[in-house]
mmCIF file of C-alpha atoms in Angstrom:
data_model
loop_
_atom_site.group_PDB
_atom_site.id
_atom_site.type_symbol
_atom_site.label_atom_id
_atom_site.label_comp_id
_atom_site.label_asym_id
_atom_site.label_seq_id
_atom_site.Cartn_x
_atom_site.Cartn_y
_atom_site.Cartn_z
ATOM 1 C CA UNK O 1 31.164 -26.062 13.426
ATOM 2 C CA UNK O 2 30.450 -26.973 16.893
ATOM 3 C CA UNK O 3 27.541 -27.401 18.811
ATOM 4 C CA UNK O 4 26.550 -23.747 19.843
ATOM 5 C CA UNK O 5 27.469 -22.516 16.860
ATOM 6 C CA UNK O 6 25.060 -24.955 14.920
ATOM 7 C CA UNK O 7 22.720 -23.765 17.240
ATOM 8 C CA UNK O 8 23.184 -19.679 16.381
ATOM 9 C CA UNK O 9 22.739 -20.684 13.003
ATOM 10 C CA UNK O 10 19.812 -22.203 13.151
ATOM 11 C CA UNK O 11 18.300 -19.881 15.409
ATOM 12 C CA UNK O 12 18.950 -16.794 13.086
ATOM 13 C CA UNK O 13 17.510 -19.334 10.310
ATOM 14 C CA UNK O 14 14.351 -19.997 12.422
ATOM 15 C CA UNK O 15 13.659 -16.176 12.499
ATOM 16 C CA UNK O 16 14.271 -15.519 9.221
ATOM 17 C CA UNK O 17 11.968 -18.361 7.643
ATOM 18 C CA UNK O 18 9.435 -17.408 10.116
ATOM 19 C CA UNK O 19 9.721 -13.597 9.027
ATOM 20 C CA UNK O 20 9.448 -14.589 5.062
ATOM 21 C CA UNK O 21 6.376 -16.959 5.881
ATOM 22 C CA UNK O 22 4.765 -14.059 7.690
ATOM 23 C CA UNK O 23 5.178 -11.958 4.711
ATOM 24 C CA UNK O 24 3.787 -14.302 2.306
ATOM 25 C CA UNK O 25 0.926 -15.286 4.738
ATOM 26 C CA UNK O 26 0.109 -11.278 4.068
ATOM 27 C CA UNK O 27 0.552 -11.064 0.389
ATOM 28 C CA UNK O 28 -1.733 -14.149 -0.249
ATOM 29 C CA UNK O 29 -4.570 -12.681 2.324
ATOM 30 C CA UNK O 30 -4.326 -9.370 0.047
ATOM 31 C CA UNK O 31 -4.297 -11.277 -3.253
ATOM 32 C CA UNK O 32 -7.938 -9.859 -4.416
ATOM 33 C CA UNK O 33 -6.941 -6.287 -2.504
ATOM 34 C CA UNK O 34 -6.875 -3.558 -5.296
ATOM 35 C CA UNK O 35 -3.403 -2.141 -5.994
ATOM 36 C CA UNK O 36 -2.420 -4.223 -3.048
ATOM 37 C CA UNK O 37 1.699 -4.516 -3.449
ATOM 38 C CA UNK O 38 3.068 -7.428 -2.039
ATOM 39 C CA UNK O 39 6.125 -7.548 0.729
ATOM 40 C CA UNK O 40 9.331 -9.707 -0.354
ATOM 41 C CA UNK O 41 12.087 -10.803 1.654
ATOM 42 C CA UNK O 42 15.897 -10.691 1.041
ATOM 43 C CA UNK O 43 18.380 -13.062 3.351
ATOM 44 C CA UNK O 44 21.864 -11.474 4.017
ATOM 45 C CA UNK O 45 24.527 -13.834 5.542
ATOM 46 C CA UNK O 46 26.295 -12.202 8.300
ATOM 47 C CA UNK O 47 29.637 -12.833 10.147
ATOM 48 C CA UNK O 48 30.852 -10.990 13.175
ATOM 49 C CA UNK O 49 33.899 -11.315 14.210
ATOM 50 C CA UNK O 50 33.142 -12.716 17.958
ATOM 51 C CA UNK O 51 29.911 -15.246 16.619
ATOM 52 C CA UNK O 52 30.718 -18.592 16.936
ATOM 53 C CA UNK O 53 28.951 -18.774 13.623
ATOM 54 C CA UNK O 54 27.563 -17.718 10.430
ATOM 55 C CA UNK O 55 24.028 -16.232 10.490
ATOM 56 C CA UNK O 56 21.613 -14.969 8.468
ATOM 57 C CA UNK O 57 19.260 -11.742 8.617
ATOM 58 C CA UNK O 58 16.278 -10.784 6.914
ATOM 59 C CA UNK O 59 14.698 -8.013 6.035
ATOM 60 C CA UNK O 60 11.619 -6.515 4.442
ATOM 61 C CA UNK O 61 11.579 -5.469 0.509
ATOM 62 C CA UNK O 62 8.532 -3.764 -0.787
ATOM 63 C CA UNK O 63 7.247 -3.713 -3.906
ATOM 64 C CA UNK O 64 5.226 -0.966 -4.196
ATOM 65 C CA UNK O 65 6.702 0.199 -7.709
ATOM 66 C CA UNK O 66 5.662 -2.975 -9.585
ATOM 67 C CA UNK O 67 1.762 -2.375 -10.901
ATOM 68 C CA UNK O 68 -0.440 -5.025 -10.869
ATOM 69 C CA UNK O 69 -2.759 -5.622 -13.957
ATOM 70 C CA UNK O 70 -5.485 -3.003 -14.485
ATOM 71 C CA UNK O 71 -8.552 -4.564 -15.438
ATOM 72 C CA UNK O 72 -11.925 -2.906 -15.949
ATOM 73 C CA UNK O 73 -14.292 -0.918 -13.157
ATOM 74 C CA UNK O 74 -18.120 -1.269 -11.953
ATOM 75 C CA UNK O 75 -18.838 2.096 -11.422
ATOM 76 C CA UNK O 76 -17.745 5.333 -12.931
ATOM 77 C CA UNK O 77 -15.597 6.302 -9.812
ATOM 78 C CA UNK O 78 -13.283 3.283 -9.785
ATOM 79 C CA UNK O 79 -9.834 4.737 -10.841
ATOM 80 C CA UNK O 80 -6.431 3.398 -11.522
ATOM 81 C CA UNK O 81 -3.377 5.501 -11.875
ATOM 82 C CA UNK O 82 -1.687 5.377 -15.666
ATOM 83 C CA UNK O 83 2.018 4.796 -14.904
ATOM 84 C CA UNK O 84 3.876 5.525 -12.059
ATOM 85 C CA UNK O 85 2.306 7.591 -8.800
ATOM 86 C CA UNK O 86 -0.032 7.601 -6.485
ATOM 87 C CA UNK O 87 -3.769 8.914 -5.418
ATOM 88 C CA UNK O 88 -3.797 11.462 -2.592
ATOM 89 C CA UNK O 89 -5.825 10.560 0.363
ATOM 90 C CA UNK O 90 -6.283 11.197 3.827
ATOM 91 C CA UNK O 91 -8.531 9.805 7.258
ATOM 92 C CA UNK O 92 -10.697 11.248 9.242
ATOM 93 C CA UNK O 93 -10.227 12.911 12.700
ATOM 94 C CA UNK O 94 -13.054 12.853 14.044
ATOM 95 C CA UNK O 95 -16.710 14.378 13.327
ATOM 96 C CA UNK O 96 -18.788 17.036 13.495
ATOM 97 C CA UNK O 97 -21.586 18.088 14.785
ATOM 98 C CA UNK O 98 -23.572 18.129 12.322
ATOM 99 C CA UNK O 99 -22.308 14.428 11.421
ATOM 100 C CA UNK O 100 -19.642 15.633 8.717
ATOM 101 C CA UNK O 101 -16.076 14.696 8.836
ATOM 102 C CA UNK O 102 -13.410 16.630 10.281
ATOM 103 C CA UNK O 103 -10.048 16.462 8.964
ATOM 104 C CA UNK O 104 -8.070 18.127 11.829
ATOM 105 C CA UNK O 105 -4.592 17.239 11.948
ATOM 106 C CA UNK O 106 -5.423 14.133 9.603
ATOM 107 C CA UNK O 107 -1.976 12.818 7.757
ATOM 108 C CA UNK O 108 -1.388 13.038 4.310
ATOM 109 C CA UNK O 109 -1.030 9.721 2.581
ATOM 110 C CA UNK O 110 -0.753 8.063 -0.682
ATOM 111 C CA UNK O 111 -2.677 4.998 -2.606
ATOM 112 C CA UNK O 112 -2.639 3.134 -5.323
ATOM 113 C CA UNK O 113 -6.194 1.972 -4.432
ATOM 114 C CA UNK O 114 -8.627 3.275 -6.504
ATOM 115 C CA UNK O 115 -11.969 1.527 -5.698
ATOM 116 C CA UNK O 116 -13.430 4.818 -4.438
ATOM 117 C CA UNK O 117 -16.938 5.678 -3.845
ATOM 118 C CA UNK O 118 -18.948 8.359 -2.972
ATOM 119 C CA UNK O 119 -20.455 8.064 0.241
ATOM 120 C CA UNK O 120 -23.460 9.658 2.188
ATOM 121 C CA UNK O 121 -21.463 12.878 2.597
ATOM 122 C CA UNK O 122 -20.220 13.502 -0.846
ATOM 123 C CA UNK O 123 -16.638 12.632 -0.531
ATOM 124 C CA UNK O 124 -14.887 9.916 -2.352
ATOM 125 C CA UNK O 125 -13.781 7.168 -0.194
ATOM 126 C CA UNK O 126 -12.202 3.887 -1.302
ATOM 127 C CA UNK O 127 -12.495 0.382 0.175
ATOM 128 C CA UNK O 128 -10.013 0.978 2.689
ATOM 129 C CA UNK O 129 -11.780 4.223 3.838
ATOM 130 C CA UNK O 130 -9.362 6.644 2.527
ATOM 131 C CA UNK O 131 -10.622 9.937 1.551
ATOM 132 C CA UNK O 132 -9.686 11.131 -2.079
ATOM 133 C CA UNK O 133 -7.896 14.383 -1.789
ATOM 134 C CA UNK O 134 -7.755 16.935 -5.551
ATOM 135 C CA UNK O 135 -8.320 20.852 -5.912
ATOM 136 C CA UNK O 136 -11.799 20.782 -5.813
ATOM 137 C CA UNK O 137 -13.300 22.944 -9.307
ATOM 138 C CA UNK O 138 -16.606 25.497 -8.866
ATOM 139 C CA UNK O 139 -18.469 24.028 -11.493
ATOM 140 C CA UNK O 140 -19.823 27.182 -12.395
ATOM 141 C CA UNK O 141 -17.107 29.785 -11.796
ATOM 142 C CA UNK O 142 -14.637 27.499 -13.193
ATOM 143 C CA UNK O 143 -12.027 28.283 -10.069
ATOM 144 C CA UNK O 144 -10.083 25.683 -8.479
ATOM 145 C CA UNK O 145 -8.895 25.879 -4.933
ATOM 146 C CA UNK O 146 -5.343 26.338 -4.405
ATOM 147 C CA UNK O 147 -4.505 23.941 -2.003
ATOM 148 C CA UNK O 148 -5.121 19.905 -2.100
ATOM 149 C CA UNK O 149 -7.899 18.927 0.068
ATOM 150 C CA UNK O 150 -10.341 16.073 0.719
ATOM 151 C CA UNK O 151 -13.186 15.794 -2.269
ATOM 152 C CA UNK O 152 -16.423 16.593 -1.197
ATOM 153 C CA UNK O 153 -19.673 17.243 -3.824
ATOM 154 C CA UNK O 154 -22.823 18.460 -2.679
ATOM 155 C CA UNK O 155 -25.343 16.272 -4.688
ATOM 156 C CA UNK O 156 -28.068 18.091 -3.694
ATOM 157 C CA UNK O 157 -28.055 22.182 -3.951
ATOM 158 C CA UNK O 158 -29.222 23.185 -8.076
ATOM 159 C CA UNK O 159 -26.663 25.061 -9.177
ATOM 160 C CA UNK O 160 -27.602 27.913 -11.840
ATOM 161 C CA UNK O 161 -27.257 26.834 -15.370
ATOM 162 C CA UNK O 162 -26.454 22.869 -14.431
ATOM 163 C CA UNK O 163 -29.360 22.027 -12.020
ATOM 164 C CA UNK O 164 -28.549 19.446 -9.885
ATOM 165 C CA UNK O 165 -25.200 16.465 -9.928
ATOM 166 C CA UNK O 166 -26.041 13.108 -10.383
ATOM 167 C CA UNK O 167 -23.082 11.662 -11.057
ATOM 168 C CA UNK O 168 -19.399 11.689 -10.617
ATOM 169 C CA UNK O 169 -16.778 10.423 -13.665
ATOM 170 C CA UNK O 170 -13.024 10.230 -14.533
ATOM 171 C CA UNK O 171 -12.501 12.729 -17.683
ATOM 172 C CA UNK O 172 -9.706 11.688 -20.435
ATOM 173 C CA UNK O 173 -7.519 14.028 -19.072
ATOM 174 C CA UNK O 174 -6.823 12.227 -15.567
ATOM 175 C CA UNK O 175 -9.838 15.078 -13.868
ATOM 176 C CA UNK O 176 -13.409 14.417 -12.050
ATOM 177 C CA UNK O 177 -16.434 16.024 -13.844
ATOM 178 C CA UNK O 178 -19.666 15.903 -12.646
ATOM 179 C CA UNK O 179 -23.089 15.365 -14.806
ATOM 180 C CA UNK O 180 -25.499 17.716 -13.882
ATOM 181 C CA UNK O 181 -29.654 17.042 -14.448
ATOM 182 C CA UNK O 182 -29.569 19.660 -17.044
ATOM 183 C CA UNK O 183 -27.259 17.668 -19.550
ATOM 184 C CA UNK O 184 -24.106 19.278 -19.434
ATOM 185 C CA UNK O 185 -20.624 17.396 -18.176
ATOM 186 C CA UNK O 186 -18.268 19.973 -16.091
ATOM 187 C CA UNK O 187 -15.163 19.314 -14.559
ATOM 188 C CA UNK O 188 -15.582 19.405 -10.658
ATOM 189 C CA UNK O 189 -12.033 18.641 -9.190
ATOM 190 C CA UNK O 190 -7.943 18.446 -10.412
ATOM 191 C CA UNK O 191 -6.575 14.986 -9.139
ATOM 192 C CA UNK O 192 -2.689 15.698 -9.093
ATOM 193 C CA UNK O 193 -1.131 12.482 -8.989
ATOM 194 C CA UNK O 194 2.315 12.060 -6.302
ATOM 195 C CA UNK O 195 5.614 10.605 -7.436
ATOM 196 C CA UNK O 196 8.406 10.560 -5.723
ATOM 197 C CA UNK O 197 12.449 10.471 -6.313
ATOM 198 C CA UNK O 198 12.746 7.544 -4.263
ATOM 199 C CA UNK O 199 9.571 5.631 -3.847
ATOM 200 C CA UNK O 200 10.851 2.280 -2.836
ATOM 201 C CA UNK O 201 11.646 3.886 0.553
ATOM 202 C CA UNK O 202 8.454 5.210 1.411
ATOM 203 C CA UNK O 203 6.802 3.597 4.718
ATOM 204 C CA UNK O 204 4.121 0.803 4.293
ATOM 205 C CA UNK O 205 0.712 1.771 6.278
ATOM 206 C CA UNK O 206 -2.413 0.308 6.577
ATOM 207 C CA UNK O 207 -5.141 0.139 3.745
ATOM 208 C CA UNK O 208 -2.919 -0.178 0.785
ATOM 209 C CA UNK O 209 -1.187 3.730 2.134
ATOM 210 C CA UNK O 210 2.650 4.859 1.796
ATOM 211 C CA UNK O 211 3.909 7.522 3.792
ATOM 212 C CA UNK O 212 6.845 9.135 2.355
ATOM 213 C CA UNK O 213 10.432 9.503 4.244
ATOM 214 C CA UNK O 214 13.605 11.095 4.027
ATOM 215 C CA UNK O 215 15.141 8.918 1.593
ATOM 216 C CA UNK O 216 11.781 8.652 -0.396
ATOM 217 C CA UNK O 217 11.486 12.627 -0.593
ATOM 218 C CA UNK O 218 8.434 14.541 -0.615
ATOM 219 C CA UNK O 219 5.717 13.934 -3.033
ATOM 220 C CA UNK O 220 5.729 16.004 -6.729
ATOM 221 C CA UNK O 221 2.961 16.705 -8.618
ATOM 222 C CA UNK O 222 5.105 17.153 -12.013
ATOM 223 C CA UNK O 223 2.028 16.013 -14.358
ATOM 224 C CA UNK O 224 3.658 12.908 -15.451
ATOM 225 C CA UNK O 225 0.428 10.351 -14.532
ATOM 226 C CA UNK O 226 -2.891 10.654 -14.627
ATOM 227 C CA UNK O 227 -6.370 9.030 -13.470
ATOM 228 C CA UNK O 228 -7.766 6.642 -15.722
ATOM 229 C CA UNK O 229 -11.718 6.129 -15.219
ATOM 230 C CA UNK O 230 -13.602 2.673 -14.666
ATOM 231 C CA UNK O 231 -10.627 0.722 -13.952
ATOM 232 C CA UNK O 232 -8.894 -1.019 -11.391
ATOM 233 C CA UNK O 233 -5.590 -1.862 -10.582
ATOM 234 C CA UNK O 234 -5.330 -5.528 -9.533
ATOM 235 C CA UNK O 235 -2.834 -7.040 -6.565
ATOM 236 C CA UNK O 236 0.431 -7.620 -7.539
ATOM 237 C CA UNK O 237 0.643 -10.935 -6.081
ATOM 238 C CA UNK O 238 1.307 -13.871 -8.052
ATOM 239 C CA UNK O 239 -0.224 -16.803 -6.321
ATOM 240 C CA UNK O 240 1.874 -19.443 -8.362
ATOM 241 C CA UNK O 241 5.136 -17.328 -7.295
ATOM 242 C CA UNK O 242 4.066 -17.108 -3.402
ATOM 243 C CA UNK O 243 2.884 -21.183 -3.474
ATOM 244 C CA UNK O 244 7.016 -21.940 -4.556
ATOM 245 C CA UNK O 245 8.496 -19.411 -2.241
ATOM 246 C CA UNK O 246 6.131 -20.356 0.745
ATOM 247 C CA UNK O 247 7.200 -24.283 -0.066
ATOM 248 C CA UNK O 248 10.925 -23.373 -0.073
ATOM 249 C CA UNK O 249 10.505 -21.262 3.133
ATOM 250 C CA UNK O 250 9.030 -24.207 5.051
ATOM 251 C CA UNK O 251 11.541 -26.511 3.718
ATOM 252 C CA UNK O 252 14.490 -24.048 5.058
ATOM 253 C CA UNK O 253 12.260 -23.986 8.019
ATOM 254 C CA UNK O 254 11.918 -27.561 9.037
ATOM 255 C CA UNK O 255 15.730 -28.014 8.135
ATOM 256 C CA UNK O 256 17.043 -25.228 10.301
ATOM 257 C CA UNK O 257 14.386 -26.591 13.217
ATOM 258 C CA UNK O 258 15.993 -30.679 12.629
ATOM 259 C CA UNK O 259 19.577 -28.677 13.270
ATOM 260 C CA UNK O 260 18.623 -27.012 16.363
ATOM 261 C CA UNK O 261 17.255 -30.304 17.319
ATOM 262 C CA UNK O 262 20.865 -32.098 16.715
ATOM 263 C CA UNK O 263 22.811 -28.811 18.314
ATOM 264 C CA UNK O 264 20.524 -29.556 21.575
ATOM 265 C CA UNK O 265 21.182 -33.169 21.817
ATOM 266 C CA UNK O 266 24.788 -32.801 21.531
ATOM 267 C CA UNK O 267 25.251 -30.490 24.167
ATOM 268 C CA UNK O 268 22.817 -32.348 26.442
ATOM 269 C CA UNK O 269 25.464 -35.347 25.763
ATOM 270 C CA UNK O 270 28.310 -33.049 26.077
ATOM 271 C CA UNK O 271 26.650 -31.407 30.055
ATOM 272 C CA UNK O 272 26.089 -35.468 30.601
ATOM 273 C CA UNK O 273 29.671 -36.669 29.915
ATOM 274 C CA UNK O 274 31.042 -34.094 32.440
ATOM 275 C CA UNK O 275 28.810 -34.760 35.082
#
């Protein structure tokens, strides 16, 4: 190999060490994140037909289908999906005048995070500020609304028969209920939980989110999971794991960095001897 082509080669090798370090920089700030999922990265080696070397490419491998460890809650409204799927959620738009959210146009995406809360306006938002989306259940009437849709209990109108809700909870059967002042434990809201065909495709957002693609598919509510009440799903970082692959990243580092160093010299002897 000459001199330029120990220098494409360790170019390509500089990029891709300083992509994988990036990536476990990220999965060790998230480490305490509920349901966080970390990012791994694959190496390919490459050879085209007119580079004067091999090089190698990197890319981005998430790991959004491997749980973490669920571990128990603090308050009745931390959640963690049994098995495989996700929480619906959504973000704001914007608000109202009358200081509520407004939804307008808001994407649809879906969490693992279940660290939700209820928050001045009655909605269920987790740590991330998602919004919990279900098919929201008239405690009284019994109907549910047809259509999945951001969470939102009014904890202060008395409703006949139940008086007034105190208290939101995750029932054995994956759905909210609400405790009322009067006693009595009624379910308030469906939470559907979203798989997918292909969910190791889906798009990476912020807050812990996946947005699904073409390859992914759209999401299916087909029953299979369900919500499990005061617990938590943990990162799915291993620290010990990221500590060895970080070490062997900086060692491919520093060696691909001492090549380019050599390549340089050589061809700065190589410009001198023909001057």
């Amino acid at each position: 190999m000459g001199s330029l082509g120990a220098l494409w080669t360790a170019t390509s090798g500089l990029l891709a060490q300083s992509a994988a370090i990036q990536n476990i920089s990220g999965n060790v700030a998230n480490i305490q994140t509920p349901a966080f999922k970390r990012t791994d990265t694959a190496f390919d080696e490459l050879v085209y037909r007119h580079q004067p070397a091999e090089s190698v490419a990197w890319r981005s491998v998430l790991t959004n289908g491997e749980a973490g460890n669920v571990v128990p809650g603090t308050t009745s409204t931390d959640m963690a999906v049994a098995g495989e799927g996700y929480f619906t959620v959504t973000g704001p738009t914007g608000v109202g005048s009358t200081g509520q959210p407004t939804f307008s146009n808001s994407p649809t995406t879906y969490t693992r995070r279940g660290d939700f809360d209820l928050d001045k306006n009655g909605y269920l938002v987790n740590g991330a500020g998602n919004y919990l989306m279900g098919k929201q259940i008239d405690p009284v009437t019994k109907a549910m609304s047809a259509t999945v849709q951001p969470l939102q209990f009014d904890m202060t109108t008395e409703r006949p028969g139940l008086g007034v809700l105190k208290s939101i909870s995750v029932g054995t059967a994956g759905q909210l209920q609400g405790t009322y002042s009067m006693g009595q434990t009624v379910d308030v809201a469906s939470l559907p939980i979203a798989t997918f065909r292909g969910q190791g495709f889906m798009t990476q957002g912020s807050g812990g989110t996946f947005t699904p693609t073409t390859k992914s598919g759209a999401a299916q509510y087909d029953g299979n999971g369900k919500a499990v009440g005061n617990f938590l799903e943990t990162s799915n970082v291993d620290i010990t794991q990221e500590t060895t692959t970080m070490m062997q990243a900086q060692t491919a580092y520093s060696a691909s960095s001492q090549v380019m160093t050599a390549a340089k010299e050589m061809m700065q002897t190589l410009t001198n001897l023909t001057i």
